[in-house]
Tab-separated table of C-alpha atoms and ligand atoms in Angstrom:
chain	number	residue	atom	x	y	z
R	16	UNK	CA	-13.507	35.764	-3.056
R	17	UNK	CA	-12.982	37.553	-6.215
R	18	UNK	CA	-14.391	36.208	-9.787
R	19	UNK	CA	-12.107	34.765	-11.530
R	20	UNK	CA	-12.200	35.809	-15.505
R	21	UNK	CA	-9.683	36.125	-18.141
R	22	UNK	CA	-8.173	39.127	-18.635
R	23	UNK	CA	-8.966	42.307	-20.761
R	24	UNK	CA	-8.502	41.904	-24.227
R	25	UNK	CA	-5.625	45.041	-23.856
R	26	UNK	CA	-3.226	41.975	-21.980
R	27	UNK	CA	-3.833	39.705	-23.893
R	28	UNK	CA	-1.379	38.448	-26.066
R	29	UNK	CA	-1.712	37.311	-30.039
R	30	UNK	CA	0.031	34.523	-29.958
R	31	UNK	CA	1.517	31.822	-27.303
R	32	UNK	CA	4.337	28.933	-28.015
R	33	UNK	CA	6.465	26.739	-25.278
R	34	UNK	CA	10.165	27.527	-25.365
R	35	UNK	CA	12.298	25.036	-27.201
R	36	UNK	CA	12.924	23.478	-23.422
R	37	UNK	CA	9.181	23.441	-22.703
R	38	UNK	CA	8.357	21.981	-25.505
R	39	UNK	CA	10.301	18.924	-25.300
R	40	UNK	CA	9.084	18.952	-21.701
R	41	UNK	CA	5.427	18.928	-22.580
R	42	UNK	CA	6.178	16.247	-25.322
R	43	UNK	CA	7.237	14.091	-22.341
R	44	UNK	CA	4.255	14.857	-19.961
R	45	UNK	CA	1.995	14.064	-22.070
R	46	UNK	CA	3.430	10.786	-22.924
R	47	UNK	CA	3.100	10.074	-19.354
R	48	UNK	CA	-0.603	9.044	-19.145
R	49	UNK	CA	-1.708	5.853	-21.192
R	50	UNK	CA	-3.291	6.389	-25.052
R	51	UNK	CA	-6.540	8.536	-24.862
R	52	UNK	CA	-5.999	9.579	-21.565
R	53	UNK	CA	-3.766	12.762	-22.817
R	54	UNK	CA	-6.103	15.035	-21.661
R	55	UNK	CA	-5.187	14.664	-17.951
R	56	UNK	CA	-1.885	16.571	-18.387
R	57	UNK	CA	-3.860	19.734	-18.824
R	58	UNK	CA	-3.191	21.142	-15.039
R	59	UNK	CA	1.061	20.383	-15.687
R	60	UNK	CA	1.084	21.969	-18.884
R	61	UNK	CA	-0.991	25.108	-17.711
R	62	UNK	CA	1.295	25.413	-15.166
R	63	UNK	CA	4.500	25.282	-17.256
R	64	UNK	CA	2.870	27.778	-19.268
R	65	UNK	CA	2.348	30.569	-16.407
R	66	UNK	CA	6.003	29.462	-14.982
R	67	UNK	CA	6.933	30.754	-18.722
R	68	UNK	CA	4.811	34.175	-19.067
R	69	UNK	CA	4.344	34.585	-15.652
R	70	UNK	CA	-0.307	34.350	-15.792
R	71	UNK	CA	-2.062	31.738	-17.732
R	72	UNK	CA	-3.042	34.001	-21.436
R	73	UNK	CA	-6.008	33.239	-23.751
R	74	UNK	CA	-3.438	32.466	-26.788
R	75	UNK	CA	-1.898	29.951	-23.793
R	76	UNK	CA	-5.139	28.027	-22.862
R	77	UNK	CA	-5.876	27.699	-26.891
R	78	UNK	CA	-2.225	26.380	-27.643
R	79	UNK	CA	-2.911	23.633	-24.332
R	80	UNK	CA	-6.570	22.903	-25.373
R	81	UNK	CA	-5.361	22.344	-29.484
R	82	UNK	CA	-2.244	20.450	-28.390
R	83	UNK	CA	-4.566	17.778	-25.556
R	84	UNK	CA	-7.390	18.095	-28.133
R	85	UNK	CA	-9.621	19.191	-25.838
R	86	UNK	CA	-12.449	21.679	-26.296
R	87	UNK	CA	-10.978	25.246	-25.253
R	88	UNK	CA	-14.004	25.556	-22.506
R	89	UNK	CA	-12.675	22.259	-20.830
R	90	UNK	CA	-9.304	23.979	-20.712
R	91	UNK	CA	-10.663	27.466	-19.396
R	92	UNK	CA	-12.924	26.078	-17.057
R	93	UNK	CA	-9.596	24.177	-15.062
R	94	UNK	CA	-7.522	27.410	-15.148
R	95	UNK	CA	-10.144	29.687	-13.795
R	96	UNK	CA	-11.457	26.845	-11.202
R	97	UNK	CA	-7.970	27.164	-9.867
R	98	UNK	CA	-6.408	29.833	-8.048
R	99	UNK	CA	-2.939	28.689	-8.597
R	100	UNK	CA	-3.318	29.376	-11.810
R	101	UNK	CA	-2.985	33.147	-12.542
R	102	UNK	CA	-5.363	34.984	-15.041
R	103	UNK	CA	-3.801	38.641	-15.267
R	104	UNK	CA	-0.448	39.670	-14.864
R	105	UNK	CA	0.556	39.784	-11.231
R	106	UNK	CA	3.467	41.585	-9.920
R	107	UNK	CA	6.805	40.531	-10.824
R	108	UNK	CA	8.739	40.034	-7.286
R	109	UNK	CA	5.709	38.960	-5.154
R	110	UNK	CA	1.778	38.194	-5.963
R	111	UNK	CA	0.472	37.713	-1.759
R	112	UNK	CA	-2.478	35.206	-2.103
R	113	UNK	CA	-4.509	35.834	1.637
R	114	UNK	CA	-6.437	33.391	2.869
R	115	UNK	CA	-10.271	34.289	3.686
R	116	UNK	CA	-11.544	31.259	4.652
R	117	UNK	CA	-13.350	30.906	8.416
R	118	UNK	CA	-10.425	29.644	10.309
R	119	UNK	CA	-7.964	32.859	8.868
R	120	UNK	CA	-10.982	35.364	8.992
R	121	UNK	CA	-11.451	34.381	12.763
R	122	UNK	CA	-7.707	34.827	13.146
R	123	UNK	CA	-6.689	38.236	11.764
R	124	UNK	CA	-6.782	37.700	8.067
R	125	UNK	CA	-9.048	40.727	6.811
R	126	UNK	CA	-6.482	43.026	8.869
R	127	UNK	CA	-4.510	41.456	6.639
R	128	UNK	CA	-5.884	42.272	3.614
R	129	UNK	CA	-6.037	46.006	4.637
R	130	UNK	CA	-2.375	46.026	4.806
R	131	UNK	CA	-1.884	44.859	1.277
R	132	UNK	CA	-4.686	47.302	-0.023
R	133	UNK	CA	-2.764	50.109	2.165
R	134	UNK	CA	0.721	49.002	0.883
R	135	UNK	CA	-0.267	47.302	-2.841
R	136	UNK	CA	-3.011	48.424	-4.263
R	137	UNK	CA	-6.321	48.908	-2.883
R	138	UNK	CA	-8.301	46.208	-5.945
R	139	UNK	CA	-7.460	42.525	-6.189
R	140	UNK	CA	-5.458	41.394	-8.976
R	141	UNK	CA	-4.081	45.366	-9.888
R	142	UNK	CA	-0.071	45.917	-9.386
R	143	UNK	CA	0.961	48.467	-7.336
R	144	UNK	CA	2.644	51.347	-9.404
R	145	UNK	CA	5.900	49.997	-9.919
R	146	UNK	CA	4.448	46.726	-11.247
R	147	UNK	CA	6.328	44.635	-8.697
R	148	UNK	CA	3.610	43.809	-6.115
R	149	UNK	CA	0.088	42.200	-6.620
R	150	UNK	CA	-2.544	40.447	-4.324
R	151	UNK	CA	-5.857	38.954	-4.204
R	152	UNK	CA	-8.112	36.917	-1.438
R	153	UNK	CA	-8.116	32.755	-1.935
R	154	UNK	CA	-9.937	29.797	-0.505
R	155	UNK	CA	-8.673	27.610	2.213
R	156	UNK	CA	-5.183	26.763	1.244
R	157	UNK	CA	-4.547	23.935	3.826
R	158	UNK	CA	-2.792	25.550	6.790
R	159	UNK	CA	-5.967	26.569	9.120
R	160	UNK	CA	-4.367	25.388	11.860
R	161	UNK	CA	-1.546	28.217	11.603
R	162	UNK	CA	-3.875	30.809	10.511
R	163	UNK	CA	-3.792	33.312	9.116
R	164	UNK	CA	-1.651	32.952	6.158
R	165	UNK	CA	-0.530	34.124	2.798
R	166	UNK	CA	1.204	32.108	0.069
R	167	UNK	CA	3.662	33.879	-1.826
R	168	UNK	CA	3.965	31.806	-5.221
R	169	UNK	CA	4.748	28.502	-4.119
R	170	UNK	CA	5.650	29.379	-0.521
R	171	UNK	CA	3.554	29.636	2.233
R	172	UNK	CA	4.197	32.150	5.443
R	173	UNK	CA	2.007	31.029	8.493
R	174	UNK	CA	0.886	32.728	11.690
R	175	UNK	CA	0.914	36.151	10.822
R	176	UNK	CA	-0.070	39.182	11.914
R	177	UNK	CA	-0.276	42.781	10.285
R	178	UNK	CA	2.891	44.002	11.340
R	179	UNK	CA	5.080	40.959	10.246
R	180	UNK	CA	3.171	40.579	6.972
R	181	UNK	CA	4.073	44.323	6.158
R	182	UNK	CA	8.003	43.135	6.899
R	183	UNK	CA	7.490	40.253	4.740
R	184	UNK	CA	6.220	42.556	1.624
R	185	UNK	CA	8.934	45.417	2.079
R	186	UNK	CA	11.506	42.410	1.801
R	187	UNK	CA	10.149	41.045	-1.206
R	188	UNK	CA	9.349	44.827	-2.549
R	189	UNK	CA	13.570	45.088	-1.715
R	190	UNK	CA	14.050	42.065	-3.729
R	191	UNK	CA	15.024	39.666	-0.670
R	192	UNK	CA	12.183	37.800	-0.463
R	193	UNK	CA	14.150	34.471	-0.927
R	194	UNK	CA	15.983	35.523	2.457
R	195	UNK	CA	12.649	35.071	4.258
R	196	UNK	CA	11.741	32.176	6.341
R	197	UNK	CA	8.414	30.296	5.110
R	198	UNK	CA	6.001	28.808	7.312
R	199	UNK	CA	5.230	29.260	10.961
R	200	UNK	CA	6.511	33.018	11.636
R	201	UNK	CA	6.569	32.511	14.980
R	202	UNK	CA	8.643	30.692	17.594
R	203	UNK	CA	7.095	27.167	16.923
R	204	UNK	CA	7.468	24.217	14.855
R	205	UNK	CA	5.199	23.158	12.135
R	206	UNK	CA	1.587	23.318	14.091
R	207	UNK	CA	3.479	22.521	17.145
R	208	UNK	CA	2.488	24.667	20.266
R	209	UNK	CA	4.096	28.075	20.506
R	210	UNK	CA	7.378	28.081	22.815
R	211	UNK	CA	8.006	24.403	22.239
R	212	UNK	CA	5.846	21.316	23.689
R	213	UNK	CA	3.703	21.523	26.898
R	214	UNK	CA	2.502	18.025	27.278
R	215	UNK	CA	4.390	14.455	27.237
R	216	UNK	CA	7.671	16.373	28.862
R	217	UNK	CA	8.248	13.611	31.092
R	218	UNK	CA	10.093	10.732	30.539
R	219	UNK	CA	6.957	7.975	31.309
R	220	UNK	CA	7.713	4.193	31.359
R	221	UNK	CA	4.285	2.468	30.452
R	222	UNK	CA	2.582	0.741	32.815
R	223	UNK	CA	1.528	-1.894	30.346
R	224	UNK	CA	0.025	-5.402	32.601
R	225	UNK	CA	-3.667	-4.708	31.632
R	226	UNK	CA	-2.532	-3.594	27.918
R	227	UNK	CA	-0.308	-6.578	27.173
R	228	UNK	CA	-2.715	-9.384	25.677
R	229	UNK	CA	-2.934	-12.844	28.092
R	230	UNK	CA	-1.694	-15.930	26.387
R	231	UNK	CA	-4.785	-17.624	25.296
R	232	UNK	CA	-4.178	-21.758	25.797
R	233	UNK	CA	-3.331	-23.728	23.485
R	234	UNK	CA	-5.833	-25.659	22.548
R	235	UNK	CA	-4.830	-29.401	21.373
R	236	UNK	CA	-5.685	-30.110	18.016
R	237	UNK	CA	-7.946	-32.678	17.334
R	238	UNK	CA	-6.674	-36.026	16.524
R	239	UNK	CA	-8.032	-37.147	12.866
R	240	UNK	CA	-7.500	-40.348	10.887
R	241	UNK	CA	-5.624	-40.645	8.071
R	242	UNK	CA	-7.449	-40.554	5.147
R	243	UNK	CA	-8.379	-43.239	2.763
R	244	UNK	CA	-8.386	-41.473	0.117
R	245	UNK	CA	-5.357	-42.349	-1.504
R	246	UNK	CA	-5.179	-46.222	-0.684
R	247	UNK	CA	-6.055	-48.701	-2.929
R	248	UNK	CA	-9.423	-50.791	-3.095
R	249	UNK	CA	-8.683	-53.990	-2.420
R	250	UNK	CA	-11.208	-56.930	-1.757
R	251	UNK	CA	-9.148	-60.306	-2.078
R	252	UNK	CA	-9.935	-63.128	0.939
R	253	UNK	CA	-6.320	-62.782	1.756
R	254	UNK	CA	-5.635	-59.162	2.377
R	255	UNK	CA	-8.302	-59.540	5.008
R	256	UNK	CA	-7.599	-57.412	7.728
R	257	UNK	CA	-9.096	-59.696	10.323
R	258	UNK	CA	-7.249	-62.836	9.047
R	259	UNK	CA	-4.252	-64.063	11.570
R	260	UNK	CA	-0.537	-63.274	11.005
R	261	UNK	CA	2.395	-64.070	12.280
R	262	UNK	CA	2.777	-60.594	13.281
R	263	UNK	CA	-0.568	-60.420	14.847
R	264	UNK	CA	-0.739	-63.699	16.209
R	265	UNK	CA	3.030	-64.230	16.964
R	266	UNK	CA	2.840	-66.984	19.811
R	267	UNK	CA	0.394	-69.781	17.712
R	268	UNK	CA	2.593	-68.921	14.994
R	269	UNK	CA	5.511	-70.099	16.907
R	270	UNK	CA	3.831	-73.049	18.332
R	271	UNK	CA	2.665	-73.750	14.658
R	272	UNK	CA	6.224	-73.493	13.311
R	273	UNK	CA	7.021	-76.007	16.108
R	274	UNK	CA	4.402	-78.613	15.536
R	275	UNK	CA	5.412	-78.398	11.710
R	276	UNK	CA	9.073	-79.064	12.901
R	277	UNK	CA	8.347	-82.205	14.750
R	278	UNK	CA	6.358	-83.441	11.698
R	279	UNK	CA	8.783	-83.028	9.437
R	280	UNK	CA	11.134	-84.717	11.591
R	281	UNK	CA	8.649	-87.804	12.573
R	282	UNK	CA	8.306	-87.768	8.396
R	283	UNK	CA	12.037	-88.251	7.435
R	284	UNK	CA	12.550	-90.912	10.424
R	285	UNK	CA	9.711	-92.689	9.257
R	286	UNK	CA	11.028	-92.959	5.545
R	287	UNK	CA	14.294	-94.264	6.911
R	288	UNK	CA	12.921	-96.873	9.395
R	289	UNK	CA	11.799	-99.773	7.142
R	290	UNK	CA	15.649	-100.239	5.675
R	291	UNK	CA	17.117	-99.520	8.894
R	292	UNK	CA	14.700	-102.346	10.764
R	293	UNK	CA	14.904	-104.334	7.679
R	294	UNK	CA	18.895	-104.623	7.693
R	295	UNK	CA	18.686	-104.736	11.642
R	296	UNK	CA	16.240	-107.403	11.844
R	297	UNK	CA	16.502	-109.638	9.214
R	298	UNK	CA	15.196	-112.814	9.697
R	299	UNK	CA	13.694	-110.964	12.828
R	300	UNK	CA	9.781	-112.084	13.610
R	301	UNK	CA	8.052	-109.007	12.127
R	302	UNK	CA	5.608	-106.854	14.392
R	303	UNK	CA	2.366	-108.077	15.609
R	304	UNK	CA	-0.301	-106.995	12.692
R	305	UNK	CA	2.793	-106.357	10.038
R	306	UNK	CA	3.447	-108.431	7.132
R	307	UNK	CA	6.962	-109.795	7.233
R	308	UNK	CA	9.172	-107.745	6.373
R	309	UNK	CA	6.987	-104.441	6.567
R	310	UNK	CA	7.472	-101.742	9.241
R	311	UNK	CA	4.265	-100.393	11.014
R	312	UNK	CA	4.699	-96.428	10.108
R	313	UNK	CA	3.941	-94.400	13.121
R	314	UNK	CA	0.676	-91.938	12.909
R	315	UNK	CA	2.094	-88.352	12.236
R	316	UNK	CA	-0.115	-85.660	14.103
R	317	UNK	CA	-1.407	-82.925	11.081
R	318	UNK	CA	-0.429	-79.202	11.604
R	319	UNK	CA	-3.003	-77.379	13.000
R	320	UNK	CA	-4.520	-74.770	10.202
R	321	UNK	CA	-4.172	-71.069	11.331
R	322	UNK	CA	-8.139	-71.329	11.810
R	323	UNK	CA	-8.019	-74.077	13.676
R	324	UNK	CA	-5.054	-72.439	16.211
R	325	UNK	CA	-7.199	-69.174	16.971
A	417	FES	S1	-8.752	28.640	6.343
A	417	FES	FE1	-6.930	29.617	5.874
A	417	FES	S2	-5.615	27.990	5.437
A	417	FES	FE2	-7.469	27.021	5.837
């Protein structure tokens, strides 16, 4: 892993502005993130700035720090932490980034790295002579499993060896490095295995009785009363629950109705008798125990009370 500083003074440039386009596109970032927070468009806008110049400049990280108002440290120390972001001029067709990490060391990558000091330059971060090429060694850059790999700016190129890594930097030395395939250079898919699957090739219906759950039984819900929350208080004589109805007591009600019936009957006959005797008997002896002319009025039985029915 090389140390990453800026470079010498003798690349540096004076002076560093966005283009009219990236200006108007940093304006926008950085009204992305909420009010104080302005700072976090720092990694965007160094990256616009290298896709501009081509490497992240001093004058660059001033301009970014000065426009986020940020200390200029703050702003150096994300552009060197990173190794996306580029600190010296790199070559102008192709800048190989090889992996170095355990998984790509244990799988081929320092013979890679002595075919881009045999066919680059033999240094890190120098061009070759024409200026075109460039590499340097990286950290882990997510693709272990198809080690070992380079990225080539944004693109990475996966299970390589020397010989195919020394095609892939003639094409791009040739200018037809867009013509290349990225990833896996080998006859597999993503991380799938080499050749095409070797497991699950069958077509196999699940067996699934002891997977499928058992339908537990449905338990009955327990039976509550309603509540009496919402019914009124009420603690008159009459609304007594335990008091006889008609509609609880339906049979002495009828027999009471019936009784009352007869009553009123025995009543209205016994109003009416005295004419009716009078005009019938007159001059008649009058009953045993009667005054003359008086009727004897026949006893009426009394309706039974509800209380007196139960
Ligand atoms: S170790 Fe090389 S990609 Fe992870």
């Amino acid at each position: 892993m090389s140390v990453r500083r800026l470079a010498e003074e003798q690349f540096q440039p004076v002076n560093f502005a966005f283009s009219e386009e990236n200006a108007a596109w940093a304006e926008a970032t950085i009204r992305k993130y909420p009010e104080g927070r302005q700072q976090s468009a720092v990694i965007p806008l160094l990256m616009r700035a290298q896709e501009q110049d081509g490497w992240v400049t001093r004058a660059a990280i001033e301009h970014i720090a000065a426009k986020l108002d940020m200390p200029y440290i703050r702003v150096m120390e994300v552009a060197t932490f990173y190794t996306q972001f580029q600190l010296k001029p790199i070559g102008t067709r192709a800048h190989i980034q090889v992996c170095g990490t355990t998984p790509c060391m244990l799988r081929g990558s320092e013979d890679l790295i002595k075919v881009c000091q045999r066919k680059i330059h033999h240094d890190p971060l120098h061009r070759n002579e024409s200026g075109t090429l460039s590499w340097e060694e990286v950290e882990c850059q997510g693709a272990c499993v198809n080690a070992p790999m380079v990225i080539i700016f944004k693109d990475a190129y996966e299970d390589l060896t020397p010989e195919r890594l020394e095609e892939i930097i003639d094409q791009f030395e040739a200018g037809k490095g867009a013509d290349i395939k990225t990833g896996p250079q080998i006859d597999r898919h993503e991380s799938a295995p080499e050749g095409g699957a070797v497991t699950l090739l069958e077509d196999i219906k699940p067996v699934r009785t002891n997977l499928e759950p058992k339908a537990e039984p449905v338990e009955e819900a327990a039976s509550v009363p309603p509540a009496d929350a919402a019914r009124p208080k009420d603690t008159a004589p009459e609304t007594d629950p335990k008091l006889k109805t008609p509609v609880t007591a339906p049979k002495a009600a009828a027999r009471n109705a019936k009784i009352a019936e007869k009553g009123e009957a025995t009543t209205t006959t016994a109003k009416a008798a005295p004419k009716a005797r009078g005009s019938k008997a007159e001059g008649a002896p009058a009953e045993p125990g009667v005054p003359s002319g008086e009727t004897k009025p026949k006893r009426v039985r009394k309706p039974k009370t509800e209380g007196e029915v139960s």
